[in-house]
Amino acid sequence: MTTDKAAKRAARELAGGTRDRRTTSSYTAARRADARSSRRHIEALDEEPPATMDASAAVMMARHLRAAQLHLSAVRSLATGQNLIPSSTASDAPAGPFPAMQAAVDDSIVTTLHLQMWADRTAHASGAIDEPIDRGLNSDPATSAAWQQLYPGPLDDVSITWCAAAGGKMPQLGDTLSGTVDDPPWDRTRYSLPGAVPTWTLSAYAEGRNVHRARDVVPATPAAPIWAAHEGLHRYASDWMNRRGDSPADLAAALDGLKEVAGMLPDVAEQIVGEVTARLERGRLTGVDRERFAAAAATLTELLAKPADDGGRVNQLGRALWQMRRALTGAAVTTRSDAGAQFSPSLRRECEGKTAVELRKLLGEEMFLQRQRSRVRPGVYDRAEQLEAMLTWMHATGANTYSATRHAATV
């Protein structure tokens, strides 16, 4: 018959509190040692030679591992946003089983990373990619080309376009598109958020106790197109370092686009304000601060669509953008300021035969480099000025590629 002492000993064993009689160490410590041994085992995979297998299978194996790593990262982001695990800036960890969850997720992310690096080498050994991938040299042209072969998609946006949690999909064999997001048609809503308004709000990039990332919540909901519009504008704004390389027509096209966006804002705002107001009047909403909402709605109308005397409305923002665009009509580029410019011979050789897009990229990289450098010492913008002058000449003459000889002869 089992005694009380035996029952207590069994309970302690389940809790990991007893000690191994052979080693006099606790079972908890033994489990931790096993975990460390497991981590050493997966890290030892970095020293293992790659396998040789069918190239198609090697590609899909690497892509599945990449998708798994992105999905695990999405799990961690969601758990952080819901305060299940502490963020990197948190001073204390939540109570309960959540630290164990954090450790398990972190270990899984590390494991898939090492497996993916081994899959990179296997893909190269199997002939699936032309060059090996060196993850320490992400800006190396050969590495970038090999990465694009194995993991097609925008280099700066692959975490969004690949992760199914954000509405993306993993590319299949033969997919070489620049993007892999499976955007639903504008009129096809596949998911609706729960009805009650939560205490937390949505943000494009911030997250915290009362702020959630929109990409984790809104895909395929009725609000998704609005967030997609923000994403597109954010990408354009993030291209600030290349703006000096835009042609006058590029700038005018941007104003035309902003005018169209501004033209839609009053319509969309009116729809949403009208729907909320109608539900308030029919008694379909409770808990709304009516005075605050009415005051905010009036301010919004004044900003975006001021009522006109004839019963219509005046879109002040759209009208201002339209007037700016009209003012640019017929504008042309002048190269007169380039006449006395001194150009580096090495830069001329580097740029010879390059397109305007390629020069624009070089100009953007130079602007970004000097902006970063200027944080600790004065920036040197001589190279940027020369690149801008080359682009200005191309925009003025309509040249498809840069020619130092033609440039020197026409200024």
Coordinates of C-alpha atoms in Angstrom, one line a residue:
M1 CA 0.0 0.0 0.0
T2 CA 1.2 3.4 -0.9
T3 CA 2.2 5.6 2.1
D4 CA 1.8 9.3 2.6
K5 CA 5.6 9.7 2.1
A6 CA 5.4 7.9 -1.2
A7 CA 2.6 10.1 -2.4
K8 CA 4.5 13.2 -1.4
R9 CA 7.6 11.9 -3.2
A10 CA 5.6 11.2 -6.3
A11 CA 4.2 14.7 -6.2
R12 CA 7.7 16.2 -5.8
E13 CA 8.9 14.1 -8.8
L14 CA 6.1 15.5 -10.9
A15 CA 7.0 19.0 -9.9
G16 CA 10.7 18.4 -10.6
G17 CA 11.7 19.0 -7.1
T18 CA 13.4 15.7 -6.1
R19 CA 17.0 14.9 -6.8
D20 CA 18.5 12.1 -8.9
R21 CA 20.1 9.7 -6.4
R22 CA 22.8 8.9 -8.8
T23 CA 23.9 12.5 -9.5
T24 CA 22.5 14.3 -6.4
S25 CA 21.2 17.0 -8.8
S26 CA 17.6 18.1 -9.2
Y27 CA 15.5 16.9 -12.0
T28 CA 14.8 20.6 -12.9
A29 CA 18.5 21.2 -13.3
A30 CA 18.7 18.0 -15.4
R31 CA 16.0 19.3 -17.7
R32 CA 17.8 22.6 -18.1
A33 CA 21.0 20.7 -18.9
D34 CA 19.1 18.7 -21.5
A35 CA 17.8 22.0 -23.0
R36 CA 21.3 23.4 -23.2
S37 CA 22.5 20.2 -24.7
S38 CA 19.7 20.4 -27.3
R39 CA 20.7 24.0 -28.2
R40 CA 24.4 22.9 -28.5
H41 CA 23.2 20.1 -30.8
I42 CA 21.2 22.5 -33.1
E43 CA 24.1 24.9 -33.2
A44 CA 26.4 22.1 -34.1
L45 CA 24.4 21.9 -37.3
D46 CA 26.3 24.9 -38.5
E47 CA 29.4 22.7 -38.8
E48 CA 27.6 20.0 -40.7
P49 CA 28.2 19.8 -44.5
P50 CA 25.2 20.4 -46.7
A51 CA 23.1 17.6 -48.1
T52 CA 22.8 17.0 -51.8
M53 CA 19.2 16.5 -53.0
D54 CA 16.8 17.3 -55.7
A55 CA 17.0 21.1 -56.4
S56 CA 13.2 21.6 -56.3
A57 CA 13.0 19.8 -53.0
A58 CA 15.9 21.9 -51.6
V59 CA 14.1 25.1 -52.6
M60 CA 10.8 24.2 -51.0
M61 CA 12.5 22.9 -47.8
A62 CA 14.3 26.2 -47.4
R63 CA 11.1 28.2 -48.1
H64 CA 9.1 26.1 -45.6
L65 CA 11.7 26.8 -43.0
R66 CA 11.7 30.5 -43.8
A67 CA 7.9 30.6 -43.5
A68 CA 8.1 28.7 -40.2
Q69 CA 10.5 31.2 -38.8
L70 CA 8.3 34.1 -39.9
H71 CA 5.2 32.5 -38.4
L72 CA 7.0 31.9 -35.1
S73 CA 8.1 35.6 -35.1
A74 CA 4.4 36.5 -35.6
V75 CA 3.5 34.3 -32.7
R76 CA 6.0 36.1 -30.5
S77 CA 4.7 39.5 -31.7
L78 CA 1.1 38.6 -31.0
A79 CA 2.0 37.3 -27.5
T80 CA 3.9 40.4 -26.7
G81 CA 1.1 42.6 -27.9
Q82 CA -1.3 40.7 -25.6
N83 CA 1.1 41.0 -22.7
L84 CA 1.5 37.2 -22.5
I85 CA 5.2 37.6 -22.6
P86 CA 7.2 40.8 -21.8
S87 CA 8.5 43.1 -24.5
S88 CA 12.2 43.8 -24.8
T89 CA 11.7 47.0 -22.8
A90 CA 9.6 45.5 -20.0
S91 CA 11.1 45.7 -16.5
D92 CA 9.3 42.7 -15.1
A93 CA 7.9 39.5 -16.5
P94 CA 4.2 38.5 -16.2
A95 CA 3.4 35.9 -13.6
G96 CA 2.3 32.4 -14.5
P97 CA 3.4 30.0 -17.2
F98 CA 4.2 32.7 -19.7
P99 CA 8.0 32.8 -19.2
A100 CA 8.1 29.2 -20.2
M101 CA 6.1 30.1 -23.4
Q102 CA 8.6 32.8 -24.2
A103 CA 11.5 30.5 -23.8
A104 CA 9.9 27.8 -26.0
V105 CA 9.1 30.3 -28.7
D106 CA 12.6 31.9 -28.6
D107 CA 14.2 28.4 -28.7
S108 CA 12.0 27.5 -31.7
I109 CA 13.0 30.7 -33.6
V110 CA 16.7 30.0 -33.0
T111 CA 16.2 26.3 -34.1
T112 CA 14.5 27.3 -37.3
L113 CA 17.2 29.9 -38.0
H114 CA 20.0 27.3 -37.8
L115 CA 17.9 24.9 -39.9
Q116 CA 17.3 27.6 -42.5
M117 CA 21.0 28.4 -42.7
W118 CA 21.7 24.7 -43.3
A119 CA 19.0 24.7 -45.9
D120 CA 20.7 27.7 -47.6
R121 CA 23.9 25.7 -48.0
T122 CA 21.9 22.6 -49.1
A123 CA 20.2 24.6 -51.8
H124 CA 23.5 25.8 -53.1
A125 CA 25.1 22.4 -53.0
S126 CA 22.0 21.0 -54.9
G127 CA 22.3 23.6 -57.7
A128 CA 19.2 25.5 -56.7
I129 CA 21.0 28.8 -56.4
D130 CA 24.1 30.1 -58.2
E131 CA 26.0 31.5 -55.3
P132 CA 26.1 30.6 -51.5
I133 CA 24.2 32.9 -49.2
D134 CA 26.3 34.7 -46.7
R135 CA 24.0 36.1 -44.0
G136 CA 26.7 38.4 -42.8
L137 CA 26.9 40.2 -46.1
N138 CA 23.3 41.1 -46.9
S139 CA 24.4 44.0 -49.2
D140 CA 26.7 41.9 -51.2
P141 CA 25.3 41.7 -54.8
A142 CA 26.0 37.9 -55.1
T143 CA 24.3 37.2 -51.8
S144 CA 21.4 39.4 -52.7
A145 CA 20.9 37.7 -56.0
A146 CA 21.1 34.2 -54.4
W147 CA 18.6 35.3 -51.7
Q148 CA 16.2 36.5 -54.3
Q149 CA 16.5 33.2 -56.1
L150 CA 15.7 31.2 -53.0
Y151 CA 13.3 33.6 -51.3
P152 CA 11.6 35.7 -53.9
G153 CA 9.9 38.9 -52.9
P154 CA 10.7 42.5 -51.9
L155 CA 14.0 42.4 -49.9
D156 CA 12.7 45.0 -47.4
D157 CA 9.2 43.6 -47.1
V158 CA 9.5 39.8 -47.1
S159 CA 8.3 39.4 -43.6
I160 CA 4.9 40.9 -44.6
T161 CA 4.5 39.2 -48.0
W162 CA 5.5 35.7 -46.9
C163 CA 3.7 35.5 -43.5
A164 CA 0.1 34.2 -43.8
A165 CA -0.7 36.0 -40.5
A166 CA -0.4 39.2 -42.5
G167 CA -2.3 38.0 -45.5
G168 CA 0.7 36.8 -47.5
K169 CA 1.7 33.5 -48.9
M170 CA 4.8 31.4 -49.4
P171 CA 5.9 31.4 -53.1
Q172 CA 5.8 28.1 -54.9
L173 CA 8.2 26.8 -57.4
G174 CA 8.5 29.1 -60.4
D175 CA 7.3 32.2 -58.5
T176 CA 9.6 35.1 -59.3
L177 CA 7.2 38.0 -58.6
S178 CA 8.4 41.0 -56.8
G179 CA 5.6 40.6 -54.3
T180 CA 3.6 37.6 -53.0
V181 CA 0.8 39.2 -51.1
D182 CA -2.6 37.7 -52.0
D183 CA -4.7 40.8 -51.8
P184 CA -8.4 40.1 -52.0
P185 CA -10.5 42.2 -54.4
W186 CA -11.7 45.5 -52.9
D187 CA -15.2 44.2 -52.5
R188 CA -14.4 40.8 -51.0
T189 CA -14.3 40.9 -47.2
R190 CA -13.3 37.6 -45.7
Y191 CA -13.2 38.5 -42.0
S192 CA -15.0 40.9 -39.7
L193 CA -13.7 42.1 -36.3
P194 CA -15.9 41.4 -33.2
G195 CA -18.6 44.0 -32.8
A196 CA -17.8 45.8 -29.6
V197 CA -15.2 48.6 -29.8
P198 CA -12.1 47.6 -27.8
T199 CA -10.2 49.7 -25.4
W200 CA -7.0 49.3 -27.5
T201 CA -6.3 51.1 -30.8
L202 CA -4.5 50.1 -33.9
S203 CA -1.2 51.5 -35.2
A204 CA 0.9 50.8 -38.2
Y205 CA 4.1 50.0 -36.3
A206 CA 3.8 50.7 -32.6
E207 CA 2.6 48.1 -30.1
G208 CA 2.0 47.9 -26.4
R209 CA -0.6 47.3 -23.7
N210 CA -3.2 49.4 -25.4
V211 CA -1.9 49.6 -29.0
H212 CA -1.9 46.7 -31.4
R213 CA -0.2 46.4 -34.8
A214 CA -2.8 46.7 -37.6
R215 CA -1.1 44.1 -39.8
D216 CA -2.0 41.5 -37.1
V217 CA -5.7 42.5 -37.0
V218 CA -7.0 44.1 -40.2
P219 CA -6.1 41.9 -43.2
A220 CA -9.3 40.9 -45.2
T221 CA -11.5 43.1 -43.0
P222 CA -13.6 46.0 -44.3
A223 CA -10.9 48.4 -43.0
A224 CA -8.0 46.7 -44.9
P225 CA -8.0 49.0 -48.0
I226 CA -7.5 52.0 -45.8
W227 CA -4.5 50.5 -44.1
A228 CA -3.2 49.3 -47.5
A229 CA -3.4 53.0 -48.7
H230 CA -1.3 54.0 -45.6
E231 CA 1.2 51.3 -46.4
G232 CA 1.6 52.6 -49.9
L233 CA 2.1 56.2 -48.8
H234 CA 4.6 55.1 -46.1
R235 CA 6.7 53.3 -48.7
Y236 CA 6.7 56.5 -50.8
A237 CA 7.7 58.6 -47.8
S238 CA 10.4 56.1 -46.8
D239 CA 12.0 56.8 -50.2
W240 CA 13.1 60.3 -49.1
M241 CA 16.8 59.7 -49.8
N242 CA 16.1 59.2 -53.5
R243 CA 13.8 62.2 -53.9
R244 CA 16.5 64.4 -55.4
G245 CA 16.7 62.0 -58.2
D246 CA 13.1 62.3 -59.2
S247 CA 12.3 64.0 -62.5
P248 CA 9.9 66.9 -62.7
A249 CA 7.3 64.6 -64.2
D250 CA 7.8 62.2 -61.2
L251 CA 7.1 65.0 -58.8
A252 CA 4.0 66.1 -60.7
A253 CA 2.7 62.6 -60.8
A254 CA 3.1 62.4 -57.0
L255 CA 1.0 65.6 -56.7
D256 CA -1.6 64.2 -59.0
G257 CA -1.8 61.1 -56.8
L258 CA -2.0 63.1 -53.6
K259 CA -4.8 65.1 -55.1
E260 CA -6.7 61.9 -55.8
V261 CA -6.1 60.6 -52.3
A262 CA -7.2 64.0 -50.8
G263 CA -10.3 63.8 -53.0
M264 CA -11.3 60.4 -51.6
L265 CA -10.7 61.4 -47.9
P266 CA -13.8 63.5 -47.6
D267 CA -16.0 60.8 -49.2
V268 CA -14.7 58.0 -46.9
A269 CA -14.8 60.2 -43.8
E270 CA -18.3 61.2 -44.6
Q271 CA -19.4 57.6 -45.0
I272 CA -17.9 56.6 -41.7
V273 CA -19.2 59.7 -39.8
G274 CA -22.6 59.3 -41.4
E275 CA -22.8 55.6 -40.4
V276 CA -21.9 56.3 -36.8
T277 CA -24.3 59.2 -36.6
A278 CA -27.2 57.1 -38.0
R279 CA -26.6 54.3 -35.5
L280 CA -26.6 56.9 -32.7
E281 CA -29.9 58.4 -33.9
R282 CA -31.5 54.9 -34.1
G283 CA -30.3 53.9 -30.7
R284 CA -28.0 51.2 -32.0
L285 CA -24.9 52.4 -30.2
T286 CA -24.3 52.8 -26.4
G287 CA -21.5 54.2 -24.5
V288 CA -20.5 56.9 -27.0
D289 CA -19.4 60.3 -25.9
R290 CA -21.9 62.1 -28.2
E291 CA -20.7 65.7 -27.6
R292 CA -17.0 64.7 -28.2
F293 CA -17.9 62.8 -31.4
A294 CA -20.1 65.6 -32.8
A295 CA -17.3 68.2 -32.1
A296 CA -14.7 66.0 -33.8
A297 CA -16.9 65.3 -36.8
A298 CA -17.5 69.1 -37.3
T299 CA -13.8 69.8 -37.1
L300 CA -13.1 67.0 -39.6
T301 CA -15.7 68.4 -42.0
E302 CA -14.1 71.8 -41.7
L303 CA -10.7 70.5 -42.5
L304 CA -11.5 68.1 -45.3
A305 CA -14.7 69.3 -46.9
K306 CA -15.9 72.8 -46.0
P307 CA -19.7 73.3 -46.9
A308 CA -20.2 75.6 -49.9
D309 CA -23.1 78.1 -50.3
D310 CA -24.6 76.1 -53.2
G311 CA -25.1 73.0 -51.0
G312 CA -21.9 71.3 -52.1
R313 CA -18.6 71.3 -50.4
V314 CA -15.0 72.6 -50.9
N315 CA -12.2 70.1 -50.5
Q316 CA -9.5 72.6 -49.3
L317 CA -6.7 70.0 -49.3
G318 CA -7.5 68.7 -52.8
R319 CA -7.9 72.1 -54.2
A320 CA -4.5 73.3 -52.9
L321 CA -2.8 70.2 -54.4
W322 CA -4.5 70.7 -57.7
Q323 CA -3.4 74.3 -57.8
M324 CA 0.2 73.2 -57.1
R325 CA 0.0 70.7 -59.9
R326 CA -1.4 73.3 -62.3
A327 CA 1.5 75.6 -61.4
L328 CA 4.0 72.9 -62.6
T329 CA 2.4 72.4 -66.0
G330 CA 5.1 73.0 -68.7
A331 CA 8.0 72.9 -66.2
A332 CA 11.3 71.7 -67.7
V333 CA 14.7 70.9 -66.4
T334 CA 17.7 73.3 -66.8
T335 CA 21.3 72.1 -66.8
R336 CA 22.7 75.6 -66.7
S337 CA 24.1 75.2 -63.2
D338 CA 26.2 72.2 -64.3
A339 CA 28.4 74.3 -66.6
G340 CA 31.1 74.9 -64.1
A341 CA 30.7 71.6 -62.1
Q342 CA 33.7 69.4 -61.6
F343 CA 33.0 65.7 -61.9
S344 CA 35.2 62.9 -60.5
P345 CA 36.7 60.8 -63.3
S346 CA 36.1 57.6 -61.3
L347 CA 32.5 58.5 -60.7
R348 CA 32.0 59.2 -64.4
R349 CA 33.4 55.7 -65.2
E350 CA 31.2 54.1 -62.6
C351 CA 28.1 55.8 -64.0
E352 CA 28.8 55.3 -67.7
G353 CA 26.0 53.5 -69.4
K354 CA 23.7 53.4 -66.3
T355 CA 20.1 54.3 -66.5
A356 CA 18.4 57.1 -64.6
V357 CA 16.9 54.6 -62.2
E358 CA 20.3 53.2 -61.4
L359 CA 21.8 56.7 -60.9
R360 CA 18.8 57.6 -58.7
K361 CA 19.6 54.5 -56.5
L362 CA 23.2 55.6 -56.2
L363 CA 22.2 59.1 -55.3
G364 CA 19.8 57.8 -52.6
E365 CA 22.4 55.6 -51.1
E366 CA 24.9 58.5 -51.0
M367 CA 22.3 60.8 -49.4
F368 CA 21.5 58.2 -46.7
L369 CA 25.2 57.5 -46.0
Q370 CA 26.0 61.2 -45.5
R371 CA 22.9 61.8 -43.4
Q372 CA 24.0 59.0 -41.1
R373 CA 27.6 60.3 -41.1
S374 CA 26.5 63.8 -40.3
R375 CA 25.4 62.6 -36.9
V376 CA 29.0 62.5 -35.7
R377 CA 30.9 64.7 -38.2
P378 CA 30.1 67.0 -41.1
G379 CA 28.7 65.2 -44.2
V380 CA 30.4 65.4 -47.5
Y381 CA 27.8 65.8 -50.3
D382 CA 30.2 66.3 -53.2
R383 CA 29.4 62.9 -54.7
A384 CA 25.7 63.5 -54.2
E385 CA 25.8 66.8 -56.0
Q386 CA 27.6 65.2 -58.9
L387 CA 25.1 62.4 -59.2
E388 CA 22.3 64.9 -59.0
A389 CA 23.9 66.9 -61.8
M390 CA 24.2 63.7 -64.0
L391 CA 20.5 62.9 -63.3
T392 CA 19.5 66.5 -64.1
W393 CA 21.2 66.2 -67.5
M394 CA 19.5 62.9 -68.2
H395 CA 16.1 64.4 -67.3
A396 CA 16.7 67.4 -69.5
T397 CA 17.9 65.6 -72.6
G398 CA 15.8 62.4 -72.3
A399 CA 18.9 60.2 -72.4
N400 CA 18.2 56.6 -71.7
T401 CA 21.7 56.0 -70.3
Y402 CA 24.4 58.3 -69.0
S403 CA 27.2 59.3 -71.3
A404 CA 30.0 61.4 -69.8
T405 CA 31.1 62.5 -73.3
R406 CA 27.6 63.7 -74.3
H407 CA 27.1 65.3 -70.9
A408 CA 30.4 67.3 -71.2
A409 CA 29.4 68.4 -74.8
T410 CA 26.0 69.7 -73.9
V411 CA 26.6 71.9 -70.8

